[in-house]
Amino acid sequence: MRLDKLLANARVGSRKEVGVLIKEGRVMVDGEVVNKPGKKVEEGADLLVDGKALEVKQHVYYLLHKPQGVISATKDRNKTVLDLIRPEDLRKGLFPVGRLDKDTTGFLLLTNDGDLAHRLLSPKRGIEKTYLARLDEDLDEGDIRAFQEGFLLLPEGMVTRPARLEILEKTLGRVTITEGKYHQVKRMFAKRGKEVLQLKRISMGPLKLGDLEEGAYRPLSDEEVDLLKAL
């Protein structure tokens, strides 16, 4: 990978800023000063910036609190989740792991790690995704049983896996599913004659959205990445 891209991915600075660092001779690769931003660097190379060792990671992982009205895509005529990542240099190669509807908010993972994304989205893994759903009508015990038994969704013609519904308030439920069919949570509630007014994903696997503000994002910690890879 290009040296300037590696340093930008490591959040040393923007692509422009790290280019200046390199040209000023402040970056060393495997013991030698490098002043060409475009120099190709192998994974695992020893890097020093201003004399300090830097561990560069090829793959990056961000947890984003997706706002309402933003598209879960890399390109669209409307605002996308990548438009929330600043500076623009950090967006290169990133994509959302799965999708949230335009009007759905909450937990969304962004990465450039295609292998991990594929594993996380594989139905065989059965990774839990949890949502808060505000309904137009009161929830009841019948809803809980129906979610556990599963719903026949068309046109797929498939029955959903058992899902867990917990009633938090009269019209507020916490739903945990292990698959991700198109508009699945909304369609499951529709089968019960209820409309989802608000939907927010609050966790995926072992990771939780927490108190991250809407529209904000943060890099995952090494421990969080390890938890995902262990799923």
Coordinates of C-alpha atoms in Angstrom, one line a residue, residues 41-195:
V41 CA 5.1 -0.3 1.9
E42 CA 4.7 -4.0 2.8
E43 CA 2.4 -5.0 5.7
G44 CA 4.4 -5.3 8.9
A45 CA 7.1 -2.8 7.9
D46 CA 8.7 -0.8 10.8
L47 CA 7.5 2.8 10.7
L48 CA 8.7 5.8 12.6
V49 CA 7.0 9.2 12.5
D50 CA 9.0 12.0 14.1
G51 CA 11.0 9.2 15.8
K52 CA 8.0 7.5 17.3
A53 CA 7.1 3.9 16.3
L54 CA 3.8 3.6 14.5
E55 CA 1.7 0.4 14.2
V56 CA -0.1 0.6 10.8
K57 CA -3.1 -1.5 10.2
Q58 CA -4.2 -2.5 6.7
H59 CA -7.8 -2.9 7.8
V60 CA -9.9 -0.2 9.6
Y61 CA -13.1 -0.5 11.5
Y62 CA -15.6 2.2 12.5
L63 CA -18.8 2.1 14.5
L64 CA -21.2 4.7 13.1
H65 CA -24.5 5.9 14.7
K66 CA -26.4 6.2 11.4
P67 CA -28.9 9.1 11.4
Q68 CA -32.3 9.1 9.8
G69 CA -32.4 10.0 6.1
V70 CA -28.9 8.8 5.3
I71 CA -28.3 6.0 2.8
S72 CA -26.4 2.9 3.7
A73 CA -24.3 2.9 0.6
T74 CA -20.9 4.0 -0.8
K75 CA -22.4 6.1 -3.6
D76 CA -25.8 7.6 -4.1
R77 CA -27.4 10.8 -5.3
N78 CA -28.5 11.3 -1.7
K79 CA -26.3 11.6 1.3
T80 CA -24.6 8.4 2.3
V81 CA -23.0 7.1 5.5
L82 CA -19.6 7.6 4.0
D83 CA -20.3 11.3 3.7
L84 CA -20.2 11.4 7.5
I85 CA -16.6 10.3 7.6
R86 CA -14.1 13.2 7.7
P87 CA -11.6 13.9 6.3
E88 CA -12.5 12.4 2.9
D89 CA -9.2 10.5 2.8
L90 CA -10.5 8.2 5.5
R91 CA -13.4 7.0 3.3
K92 CA -11.4 5.3 0.6
G93 CA -12.1 1.6 0.5
L94 CA -14.8 1.8 3.3
F95 CA -18.2 0.2 2.9
P96 CA -21.1 -0.5 5.3
V97 CA -21.4 -4.0 6.7
G98 CA -25.1 -4.7 5.8
R99 CA -27.7 -2.0 5.4
L100 CA -30.1 0.0 7.5
D101 CA -33.2 1.5 5.9
K102 CA -33.1 5.2 5.1
D103 CA -35.4 6.0 8.0
T104 CA -33.7 3.5 10.4
T105 CA -31.0 4.8 12.8
G106 CA -28.3 3.3 15.0
F107 CA -25.5 0.8 14.9
L108 CA -23.7 0.5 11.5
L109 CA -20.2 -1.0 11.0
L110 CA -17.9 0.5 8.4
T111 CA -14.8 -1.2 7.3
N112 CA -12.5 -2.1 4.3
D113 CA -12.2 -5.7 5.5
G114 CA -14.2 -7.7 3.0
D115 CA -13.5 -11.1 4.6
L116 CA -14.8 -10.1 8.0
A117 CA -17.8 -8.4 6.5
H118 CA -18.7 -11.5 4.6
R119 CA -18.5 -13.6 7.7
L120 CA -20.6 -11.2 9.8
L121 CA -23.3 -11.2 7.2
S122 CA -23.4 -14.9 6.5
P123 CA -26.8 -16.4 7.6
K124 CA -24.9 -19.5 8.8
R125 CA -23.2 -17.5 11.6
G126 CA -26.5 -16.5 13.2
I127 CA -25.1 -13.3 14.6
E128 CA -27.6 -11.4 16.7
K129 CA -28.7 -7.9 15.8
T130 CA -30.9 -6.0 18.3
Y131 CA -33.3 -3.2 17.6
L132 CA -35.6 -0.8 19.5
A133 CA -38.9 -0.5 17.7
R134 CA -41.7 2.0 18.4
L135 CA -45.1 0.8 17.2
D136 CA -48.4 2.5 16.4
E137 CA -50.2 0.0 18.7
D138 CA -49.7 -1.7 22.0
L139 CA -47.6 -4.9 22.1
D140 CA -48.9 -8.0 23.7
E141 CA -47.9 -11.6 24.6
G142 CA -49.3 -12.8 21.3
D143 CA -46.6 -10.7 19.5
I144 CA -43.9 -12.3 21.7
R145 CA -45.1 -15.8 20.7
A146 CA -45.4 -15.0 17.0
F147 CA -41.8 -13.6 16.9
Q148 CA -40.6 -16.8 18.5
E149 CA -42.5 -19.0 16.1
G150 CA -41.4 -17.1 13.0
F151 CA -43.3 -15.5 10.0
L152 CA -43.7 -16.6 6.4
L153 CA -42.3 -13.6 4.4
L154 CA -43.2 -13.2 0.7
P155 CA -41.9 -13.1 -2.0
E156 CA -39.0 -15.0 -0.5
G157 CA -41.4 -17.8 0.7
M158 CA -39.2 -18.4 3.7
V159 CA -40.1 -18.6 7.4
T160 CA -38.0 -16.3 9.6
R161 CA -35.9 -17.8 12.3
P162 CA -37.1 -17.6 15.9
A163 CA -36.7 -14.0 17.1
R164 CA -36.8 -12.5 20.6
L165 CA -39.3 -9.7 21.4
E166 CA -39.2 -8.0 24.7
I167 CA -41.9 -5.5 25.7
L168 CA -40.3 -2.4 27.3
E169 CA -43.3 -0.1 27.2
K170 CA -46.8 -0.4 25.7
T171 CA -45.6 0.5 22.2
L172 CA -41.9 0.0 22.6
G173 CA -40.2 -3.3 22.0
R174 CA -36.7 -4.7 21.8
V175 CA -36.3 -7.1 19.0
T176 CA -33.3 -9.5 18.4
I177 CA -33.0 -11.3 15.1
T178 CA -30.2 -13.5 13.7
E179 CA -30.8 -12.8 10.0
G180 CA -31.3 -9.7 7.8
K181 CA -34.0 -10.0 5.2
Y182 CA -35.2 -6.9 3.4
H183 CA -37.1 -4.7 5.8
Q184 CA -37.4 -7.7 8.1
V185 CA -38.3 -6.2 11.4
K186 CA -40.9 -3.9 9.8
R187 CA -42.4 -6.8 7.9
M188 CA -42.6 -9.0 10.9
F189 CA -44.5 -6.4 12.8
A190 CA -46.8 -5.8 9.8
K191 CA -47.7 -9.5 10.0
R192 CA -49.1 -8.7 13.4
G193 CA -51.0 -5.7 12.1
K194 CA -48.6 -3.1 13.6
E195 CA -46.7 -0.3 11.9

